[in-house]
């Protein structure tokens, strides 16, 4: 059976039992969570569970795998109900088989505790007085009467133990409501607003934190990456224990803990040509926080099409740029400013570029501020501009920008180019040895300093540093079959695209770069 | 000859080795000025990839220069 699954039909523990039987197991421990008839002093008649299934299943599977590894049990599984449940119905089932009972009990306890804390499931209670409400996890009792809001929260209390309601503290917006320009009306505008944040990295983290803290009603997060240890210095929303987990899942947990008034939607994917319009159309405003031109222009074109305001930012070493887009006739989009959409890797934005954490943090905080200004209407009379910030000299500059008449906002995007061959741009290899055996000549385009720590025997003899190619010191051969290699596959893809455009047919990029290879 | 105040951003700043400088130049337009500086600092970035702002306003490359103008060269940046 699947390690973690949802069921819209009543749970059948007898049937799941067979799924975890094993000749090596000497016993079995199980936990059943039931719907009880009261919560926070109100009589509950029935309730509904809803889950973001794709995200929730992944997180559930991770928890079960953790339990198996941690306690060394034989098999484990968990099934959670979704849909409408009556009092006494089974809400969740956990089963663990093991050689010894101690590990079975411990693993069972671990799974139910972690599922309650980490798996995004919403619970709507229907009370006997006819009222109903999306309720919070049991820790935040005070929010239980916030009926209009749906909350991302841990699974409810199954009466397995008494829960301490230490302090029924509600999120308090008084220090922003106190501003005459905000007031209660402004706070209500924020609560009614929805904002899509594309990218949950160095820029996205402060954007998400300040928007959630401010009480934006609904926040969507788009990011397909998992947390890496090298992210933490500029993305302190995450911790060392989160390494390897999807950014969207951890961000949703932390933001929910920060302010459970906010409904968080997660999209564990990068923005693509296929999904960007669907994502953008469901939000009032978009904040672009990725680290690549491809995504920035994709989002710019999508907001121009959808007539949505957006806030863009990017950083380079000690400086950054912020640009607000509004769907007004005289307002420039990203393409108005940069008619030749730059290619990733060509203007010094390689994945390895160094940066100090406060630089994206400052630019991200500026983006969050532009969002609040727009939603609160505090930007009246503001002319379109690109704002540059230099964190070394502490200089900022507001450069007035205008709509480019050559940029067609009725049909935004690059003019449909002539696609060359249908050959894929990227190739995947498991090891460097396999890549060498492909018959393609490997060309390392990393900078010299990046090659210094390559292990002996894993060096690529042909080396044409990207900086030298861009500067024109070195020329790429005009014929031959090549596999272009860099650290993460970003720069190599852009070089490959350019060489293809120059007519070199058999040139490919190593997908994911050296980081994706098994050593 | 005009005296022009220049500011560089991002990769241009790195290549120039400075964020700002003042030059005496015979360049009549922003384009001529960039070409002159690109040769001196070995920028290696084509003009088409960049934008220029004169006196805090984005300008065309054909924009004529006058003494005392403040000129900013900006490449797009993508880091986040
Ligand atoms: Zn435009």
XYZ file of C-alpha atoms and ligand atoms in Angstrom:
600
model
C 0.000 0.000 0.000
C 1.027 3.625 -0.428
C 2.957 5.072 2.504
C 0.574 8.029 2.699
C -2.739 8.538 0.966
C -6.039 10.340 1.175
C -9.434 8.698 1.018
C -12.749 10.340 0.318
C -14.509 7.114 1.302
C -14.774 5.892 4.924
C -11.493 4.419 6.193
C -11.220 0.630 6.454
C -8.489 -0.321 8.946
C -9.103 -4.031 8.394
C -8.113 -3.662 4.771
C -5.008 -1.554 5.479
C -3.806 -4.140 8.002
C -2.871 -6.502 5.176
C -0.786 -3.763 3.578
C 1.740 -3.690 6.381
C 1.926 -7.417 7.218
C 5.386 -8.910 6.915
C 6.949 -12.225 7.986
C 9.762 -10.287 9.685
C 7.308 -8.350 11.867
C 6.612 -9.508 15.399
C 3.801 -7.064 16.059
C 1.762 -4.146 14.912
C 0.759 -0.829 16.485
C -1.963 1.418 15.184
C -3.500 4.813 15.913
C -6.980 5.871 14.902
C -8.115 9.502 15.045
C -11.872 10.014 15.411
C -14.136 13.012 14.937
C -15.318 14.141 18.368
C -18.396 16.187 19.158
C -16.872 19.331 20.617
C -14.116 21.837 20.021
C -13.341 25.029 21.927
C -16.542 24.681 23.938
C -18.796 24.431 20.885
C -20.788 21.383 19.900
C -19.673 20.014 16.584
C -22.169 18.234 14.348
C -19.898 17.231 11.482
C -16.777 18.454 9.780
C -14.996 18.582 6.458
C -11.376 17.986 5.627
C -9.691 19.496 2.590
C -6.092 19.036 1.537
C -3.702 20.265 -1.111
C -3.291 16.673 -2.077
C -0.162 16.819 -4.235
C 1.793 18.690 -1.609
C 0.211 16.890 1.327
C 0.913 13.411 -0.070
C 4.574 14.254 -0.612
C 4.935 15.575 2.906
C 3.045 12.565 4.334
C 5.258 10.125 2.452
C 8.305 11.926 3.758
C 7.070 11.591 7.338
C 6.416 7.846 6.982
C 9.852 7.336 5.404
C 11.427 9.287 8.264
C 9.655 7.099 10.821
C 10.825 3.892 9.114
C 14.419 5.156 8.987
C 14.428 6.627 12.483
C 12.922 3.686 14.357
C 13.976 0.840 12.075
C 10.459 -0.553 11.792
C 9.425 -3.017 9.067
C 6.516 -1.240 7.404
C 4.413 1.840 8.059
C 1.518 3.613 6.410
C -0.969 6.402 7.029
C -4.365 7.118 5.455
C -6.203 10.423 6.016
C -9.850 11.143 5.262
C -10.972 14.084 3.142
C -14.557 15.198 2.542
C -17.492 15.298 4.923
C -17.282 13.355 8.211
C -19.812 12.693 10.987
C -19.139 12.372 14.727
C -17.327 9.110 15.453
C -16.026 8.719 11.895
C -12.449 7.715 11.441
C -10.389 10.763 10.386
C -6.932 9.244 10.194
C -5.325 5.812 10.464
C -1.673 5.004 11.162
C -0.255 1.487 11.181
C 3.284 0.287 11.874
C 4.612 -3.276 11.823
C 7.926 -4.049 13.458
C 10.103 -6.770 14.942
C 9.668 -5.200 18.391
C 6.724 -3.380 19.981
C 8.711 -0.441 21.401
C 9.749 0.777 17.955
C 6.254 0.164 16.594
C 4.640 2.395 19.252
C 7.313 5.072 18.871
C 7.065 5.169 15.073
C 3.261 5.276 15.239
C 3.381 8.226 17.651
C 5.972 9.981 15.502
C 3.870 9.646 12.344
C 0.640 10.987 13.842
C 2.429 13.866 15.612
C 4.318 14.910 12.488
C 1.272 14.541 10.245
C -0.646 16.841 12.586
C 2.099 19.441 12.447
C 3.361 19.260 8.913
C 0.747 18.015 6.461
C -1.352 20.858 5.018
C -4.957 19.880 5.697
C -7.874 22.235 6.398
C -10.724 21.391 8.703
C -14.153 23.027 8.559
C -16.383 22.409 11.566
C -20.161 22.601 11.418
C -21.711 23.452 14.778
C -25.125 22.497 16.150
C -26.171 26.154 16.105
C -25.987 26.090 12.314
C -22.770 28.094 12.213
C -19.598 26.782 10.677
C -15.967 27.781 10.425
C -12.655 26.804 9.008
C -10.758 26.176 12.163
C -7.232 26.487 13.083
C -4.990 23.953 14.620
C -5.752 23.483 18.293
C -2.816 25.620 19.341
C -4.392 28.817 18.096
C -7.775 28.640 19.727
C -8.451 32.336 19.374
C -8.653 32.179 15.627
C -11.426 29.604 15.738
C -14.081 32.285 15.313
C -12.461 33.805 12.242
C -15.111 32.235 10.079
C -14.409 33.912 6.784
C -10.891 32.646 6.520
C -9.678 29.292 5.491
C -6.588 28.250 7.312
C -3.741 26.054 6.409
C -3.301 24.042 9.536
C -2.354 20.817 11.095
C -4.927 18.073 11.458
C -7.314 18.558 14.369
C -7.122 17.234 17.882
C -8.296 13.657 18.020
C -8.817 13.748 21.774
C -5.697 11.669 22.096
C -4.391 13.975 24.781
C -5.392 17.174 26.502
C -3.948 20.180 24.758
C -2.692 23.178 26.672
C -4.176 26.392 25.414
C -1.431 28.446 26.922
C -2.475 31.812 25.572
C -5.258 32.595 23.149
C -3.297 35.283 21.328
C -4.659 36.806 18.151
C -2.608 38.483 15.486
C -2.637 42.198 16.294
C -2.390 44.750 13.498
C -2.798 47.791 15.774
C 0.655 49.211 14.997
C -0.109 49.418 11.291
C -3.785 50.334 11.751
C -2.524 53.272 13.841
C -1.161 54.893 10.678
C -3.778 57.362 9.437
C -3.190 56.182 5.848
C -3.956 52.580 6.848
C -6.652 52.472 9.516
C -9.280 49.756 9.760
C -10.312 50.315 6.148
C -6.742 49.734 4.984
C -6.426 46.602 7.079
C -9.637 45.293 5.530
C -8.161 45.943 2.060
C -5.107 43.883 2.954
C -7.250 41.061 4.321
C -9.275 41.031 1.104
C -6.180 40.987 -1.118
C -4.394 38.073 -2.753
C -0.729 38.169 -3.757
C 1.292 35.670 -5.782
C 4.985 35.435 -4.874
C 7.094 33.775 -7.572
C 10.324 32.506 -6.025
C 10.834 31.779 -2.308
C 14.551 32.588 -2.161
C 16.591 35.587 -1.040
C 14.032 38.137 -2.259
C 10.970 35.965 -1.715
C 11.653 35.214 1.951
C 11.323 38.807 3.248
C 8.455 39.453 0.813
C 6.571 36.440 2.198
C 7.357 37.249 5.819
C 6.265 40.890 5.671
C 3.177 40.215 3.571
C 2.037 37.383 5.845
C 2.750 39.486 8.928
C 0.772 42.394 7.465
C -2.306 40.186 7.122
C -2.675 39.780 3.360
C -5.714 37.506 2.979
C -4.252 34.955 0.593
C -0.664 34.386 -0.504
C 0.399 32.020 -3.278
C 3.989 30.746 -3.344
C 5.576 29.366 -6.519
C 8.945 27.610 -6.213
C 10.143 24.223 -7.417
C 13.381 24.112 -5.430
C 14.361 22.300 -2.286
C 16.291 24.078 0.454
C 20.074 23.849 0.186
C 22.515 24.590 2.987
C 24.058 27.337 0.855
C 20.673 29.166 0.753
C 20.390 29.766 4.479
C 22.652 32.846 4.815
C 20.191 34.858 2.718
C 16.983 32.879 3.373
C 16.797 32.695 7.181
C 13.120 31.700 7.113
C 14.568 28.208 6.719
C 16.784 26.262 9.110
C 19.527 23.704 8.746
C 17.071 20.905 9.573
C 14.982 21.918 6.532
C 17.734 21.166 4.015
C 16.362 18.872 1.312
C 12.716 19.826 1.922
C 10.701 21.819 -0.654
C 10.874 25.561 -0.056
C 7.132 25.983 -0.543
C 6.299 23.400 2.145
C 8.613 24.890 4.763
C 7.612 28.460 3.897
C 3.914 27.539 4.256
C 4.575 26.050 7.716
C 6.569 29.029 8.957
C 4.160 31.626 7.574
C 1.224 29.803 9.079
C 3.016 29.804 12.418
C 3.650 33.542 11.979
C 0.063 34.473 11.112
C -2.695 31.905 10.806
C -5.110 34.550 9.473
C -3.371 34.248 6.122
C -4.342 31.525 3.701
C -1.237 30.114 2.057
C -1.348 28.346 -1.302
C 1.702 26.464 -2.448
C 2.750 25.579 -5.985
C 5.800 23.336 -5.968
C 6.964 24.144 -9.472
C 8.883 26.826 -11.265
C 6.973 29.292 -13.392
C 6.674 27.933 -16.934
C 5.103 29.003 -20.214
C 2.379 26.424 -19.506
C 1.457 27.367 -15.921
C 2.190 31.089 -15.593
C -1.128 32.467 -16.912
C -3.161 30.093 -14.755
C -1.225 31.135 -11.658
C -1.322 34.882 -12.291
C -5.047 35.078 -13.031
C -6.030 33.950 -9.511
C -4.294 36.812 -7.695
C -4.657 40.581 -7.415
C -0.933 41.300 -7.598
C 2.281 39.442 -8.451
C 5.710 39.750 -6.839
C 8.571 38.453 -8.971
C 11.390 37.159 -6.769
C 13.270 34.638 -8.904
C 16.946 34.774 -9.793
C 16.716 34.378 -13.559
C 15.731 36.428 -16.608
C 13.685 33.612 -18.106
C 11.216 33.702 -15.203
C 11.243 37.485 -14.922
C 10.217 37.992 -18.553
C 7.716 35.128 -18.344
C 6.040 36.828 -15.372
C 6.241 40.277 -16.993
C 4.493 39.035 -20.149
C 1.861 37.217 -18.068
C 0.969 40.264 -15.928
C 0.759 42.461 -19.050
C -1.644 39.904 -20.580
C -3.688 39.587 -17.383
C -3.677 43.340 -16.617
C -2.310 42.747 -13.106
C 0.111 44.954 -11.187
C 3.499 43.419 -10.354
C 6.650 44.227 -8.426
C 10.002 43.086 -9.841
C 13.403 43.105 -8.188
C 16.811 41.611 -8.694
C 20.202 41.859 -7.075
C 23.785 41.719 -8.197
C 26.491 41.576 -5.537
C 25.978 44.735 -3.440
C 23.262 46.404 -5.483
C 19.752 45.827 -6.659
C 16.922 47.129 -8.835
C 13.199 47.435 -8.147
C 10.524 48.089 -10.745
C 6.764 48.310 -10.275
C 4.460 47.508 -13.178
C 0.896 48.766 -13.311
C -1.579 47.880 -16.055
C -1.939 51.473 -17.238
C -1.409 52.654 -20.823
C 1.720 54.736 -20.137
C 3.328 52.246 -17.775
C 6.418 50.302 -19.002
C 6.783 46.543 -18.584
C 10.081 44.698 -18.179
C 10.387 44.329 -21.957
C 9.802 48.056 -22.501
C 12.927 48.634 -20.444
C 14.972 45.722 -21.794
C 13.822 45.171 -25.379
C 16.568 42.609 -25.935
C 15.592 40.064 -23.296
C 18.933 39.114 -21.790
C 19.974 35.510 -21.585
C 20.710 33.957 -18.250
C 24.403 33.569 -17.642
C 25.437 36.299 -20.082
C 25.358 39.386 -17.860
C 27.110 38.124 -14.776
C 24.152 36.534 -13.027
C 25.572 33.037 -12.767
C 24.370 30.777 -10.015
C 27.713 31.069 -8.262
C 27.744 34.860 -7.942
C 28.395 35.813 -4.349
C 25.978 37.899 -2.313
C 25.580 39.008 1.298
C 22.232 38.121 2.860
C 21.077 41.668 3.681
C 21.273 42.698 -0.004
C 18.346 40.557 -1.251
C 16.702 41.110 2.164
C 16.724 44.899 1.590
C 15.409 44.582 -1.947
C 12.771 42.052 -0.851
C 11.628 44.377 1.937
C 11.374 47.164 -0.663
C 9.218 44.882 -2.809
C 6.932 44.089 0.150
C 6.610 47.836 0.780
C 5.656 48.492 -2.866
C 2.978 45.776 -2.568
C 1.498 47.384 0.550
C 1.628 50.818 -1.097
C -0.271 49.514 -4.122
C -2.893 47.634 -2.089
C -3.412 50.586 0.264
C -3.431 53.145 -2.546
C -0.393 55.004 -1.170
C 1.292 55.248 -4.580
C -0.936 57.907 -6.106
C 0.940 60.160 -8.511
C 4.005 57.939 -8.585
C 5.692 57.937 -11.992
C 7.017 54.676 -13.413
C 10.686 54.231 -12.590
C 13.505 51.806 -12.070
C 14.910 52.305 -8.587
C 18.510 51.288 -8.031
C 19.930 50.685 -4.564
C 23.622 50.400 -3.763
C 24.157 48.812 -0.365
C 27.843 49.817 -0.236
C 27.460 53.547 -0.833
C 23.857 53.531 0.485
C 22.853 55.520 -2.588
C 19.479 55.062 -4.211
C 18.472 56.396 -7.585
C 15.070 56.751 -9.161
C 15.393 56.577 -12.940
C 12.241 57.644 -14.718
C 11.200 54.995 -17.251
C 8.731 55.295 -20.104
C 6.600 52.977 -22.136
C 8.457 51.726 -25.218
C 6.170 52.240 -28.237
C 7.752 49.226 -29.935
C 6.623 46.937 -27.078
C 3.169 45.586 -27.873
C 1.153 45.228 -24.677
C -1.752 43.669 -26.541
C 0.488 40.795 -27.510
C 3.328 40.804 -25.021
C 6.271 38.485 -25.359
C 8.989 37.868 -27.840
C 7.947 37.817 -31.457
C 7.492 34.148 -32.369
C 11.015 33.117 -33.366
C 11.948 30.512 -35.880
C 12.577 27.356 -33.914
C 15.604 25.534 -35.267
C 15.953 21.819 -34.924
C 13.744 19.849 -32.597
C 16.811 18.315 -30.913
C 16.697 18.804 -27.138
C 18.935 21.537 -25.766
C 19.745 19.602 -22.629
C 21.039 16.081 -22.048
C 20.996 14.221 -18.756
C 23.836 11.996 -17.577
C 24.192 10.145 -14.294
C 27.962 10.421 -14.069
C 30.788 12.318 -15.727
C 32.104 9.004 -17.104
C 28.811 8.425 -18.916
C 29.007 11.920 -20.368
C 32.529 11.256 -21.643
C 31.310 8.018 -23.267
C 28.556 9.879 -25.157
C 30.926 10.748 -27.990
C 30.393 14.471 -27.413
C 33.366 16.621 -26.519
C 32.879 18.058 -23.044
C 33.541 21.797 -22.725
C 33.787 23.296 -19.241
C 32.655 26.944 -19.335
C 33.071 27.590 -15.601
C 35.529 30.223 -14.458
C 39.030 29.130 -13.512
C 38.436 29.592 -9.791
C 35.435 27.292 -9.895
C 37.589 24.450 -11.249
C 40.150 24.635 -8.455
C 38.286 22.273 -6.155
C 37.432 19.633 -8.729
C 38.515 16.202 -7.516
C 41.446 14.687 -9.448
C 40.295 12.393 -12.233
C 37.044 14.348 -12.581
C 38.462 17.231 -14.536
C 37.266 18.300 -17.952
C 40.277 18.979 -20.180
C 38.580 21.446 -22.547
C 38.064 24.714 -20.709
C 36.590 27.863 -22.265
C 35.588 30.181 -19.385
C 32.310 31.997 -20.039
C 33.856 35.360 -19.156
C 36.426 34.866 -21.940
C 33.705 33.830 -24.411
C 31.578 36.856 -23.538
C 34.539 39.201 -23.769
C 35.528 37.696 -27.078
C 38.994 36.569 -25.888
C 38.114 33.033 -26.869
C 35.935 31.835 -29.717
C 33.842 28.712 -29.698
C 34.718 26.334 -32.571
C 32.302 26.600 -35.489
C 31.978 22.853 -35.977
C 32.013 19.700 -33.875
C 29.786 17.932 -31.356
C 29.866 19.368 -27.858
C 28.403 18.980 -24.394
C 28.618 22.301 -22.539
C 29.147 21.971 -18.794
C 28.846 24.423 -15.895
C 28.025 24.107 -12.206
C 24.224 24.119 -12.288
C 23.305 24.049 -15.973
C 22.112 27.655 -16.223
C 25.064 29.207 -18.002
C 25.624 26.128 -20.172
C 22.003 26.257 -21.384
C 22.325 29.886 -22.415
C 25.612 29.217 -24.254
C 24.018 26.195 -25.948
C 21.029 28.282 -27.088
C 23.368 30.863 -28.506
C 25.558 28.338 -30.322
C 22.470 26.668 -31.797
C 21.298 30.080 -33.011
C 24.714 30.488 -34.630
C 24.132 27.270 -36.556
C 26.031 24.705 -34.478
C 23.541 21.817 -34.590
C 25.122 19.202 -32.342
C 25.716 21.160 -29.182
C 23.999 20.293 -25.910
C 23.918 21.503 -22.331
C 24.510 19.173 -19.377
C 21.173 19.315 -17.570
C 21.514 20.469 -13.968
C 25.261 20.914 -14.451
C 27.943 19.140 -12.439
C 25.764 19.484 -9.326
C 23.281 17.009 -10.812
C 25.875 14.263 -11.390
C 26.413 11.329 -9.086
C 30.030 11.418 -7.929
C 34.930 68.723 -24.709
C 32.205 68.148 -22.135
C 32.682 67.233 -18.530
C 30.303 64.311 -17.780
C 29.612 62.531 -14.515
C 29.280 58.801 -15.013
C 27.900 56.044 -12.836
C 28.204 52.317 -13.468
C 26.100 49.451 -12.210
C 26.567 45.725 -11.703
C 28.961 43.996 -14.062
C 30.037 47.338 -15.597
C 31.112 48.539 -12.168
C 33.203 45.394 -11.735
C 34.882 45.759 -15.101
C 35.487 49.506 -14.676
C 36.802 48.895 -11.160
C 34.829 51.893 -9.920
C 31.216 52.890 -9.420
C 31.624 56.410 -10.710
C 34.002 58.686 -12.557
C 34.076 62.068 -14.235
C 35.370 62.278 -17.793
C 36.227 64.993 -20.268
C 34.882 63.726 -23.556
C 34.243 64.762 -27.122
C 31.440 62.194 -27.388
C 28.338 63.886 -28.789
C 25.810 61.188 -27.825
C 25.281 58.593 -25.121
C 26.199 55.906 -27.649
C 29.514 57.538 -28.516
C 30.281 57.952 -24.844
C 29.589 54.293 -24.107
C 31.718 53.121 -27.022
C 34.583 55.300 -25.821
C 34.331 53.939 -22.269
C 33.770 50.342 -23.401
C 37.119 50.458 -25.185
C 38.876 52.033 -22.225
C 37.435 49.606 -19.619
C 37.096 46.583 -21.845
C 33.399 46.146 -20.964
C 32.741 43.394 -23.507
C 28.981 43.985 -23.275
C 27.201 45.144 -26.426
C 25.221 48.389 -26.089
C 22.006 46.569 -27.015
C 22.109 44.691 -23.707
C 22.278 47.884 -21.650
C 20.258 50.949 -20.887
C 21.468 54.472 -20.368
C 19.874 57.118 -18.180
C 20.747 60.805 -18.475
C 19.900 63.119 -15.575
C 17.800 60.437 -13.852
C 15.699 59.568 -16.869
C 16.072 56.648 -19.249
C 17.220 57.935 -22.632
C 17.806 56.762 -26.188
C 21.385 56.028 -27.159
C 21.142 58.866 -29.686
C 20.527 61.377 -26.892
C 22.934 64.355 -27.279
C 25.139 65.108 -24.294
C 25.735 68.464 -22.658
C 28.332 69.567 -20.133
C 27.388 68.590 -16.590
C 25.099 65.710 -17.625
C 24.871 62.803 -15.206
C 24.995 59.567 -17.179
C 24.199 56.124 -15.754
C 24.905 52.854 -17.561
C 22.800 49.930 -16.349
C 22.891 46.300 -17.364
C 19.871 44.158 -16.454
C 20.446 42.013 -13.360
C 18.662 38.817 -12.421
C 19.998 37.660 -9.065
C 17.590 36.952 -6.271
Zn 6.299 46.688 -22.552
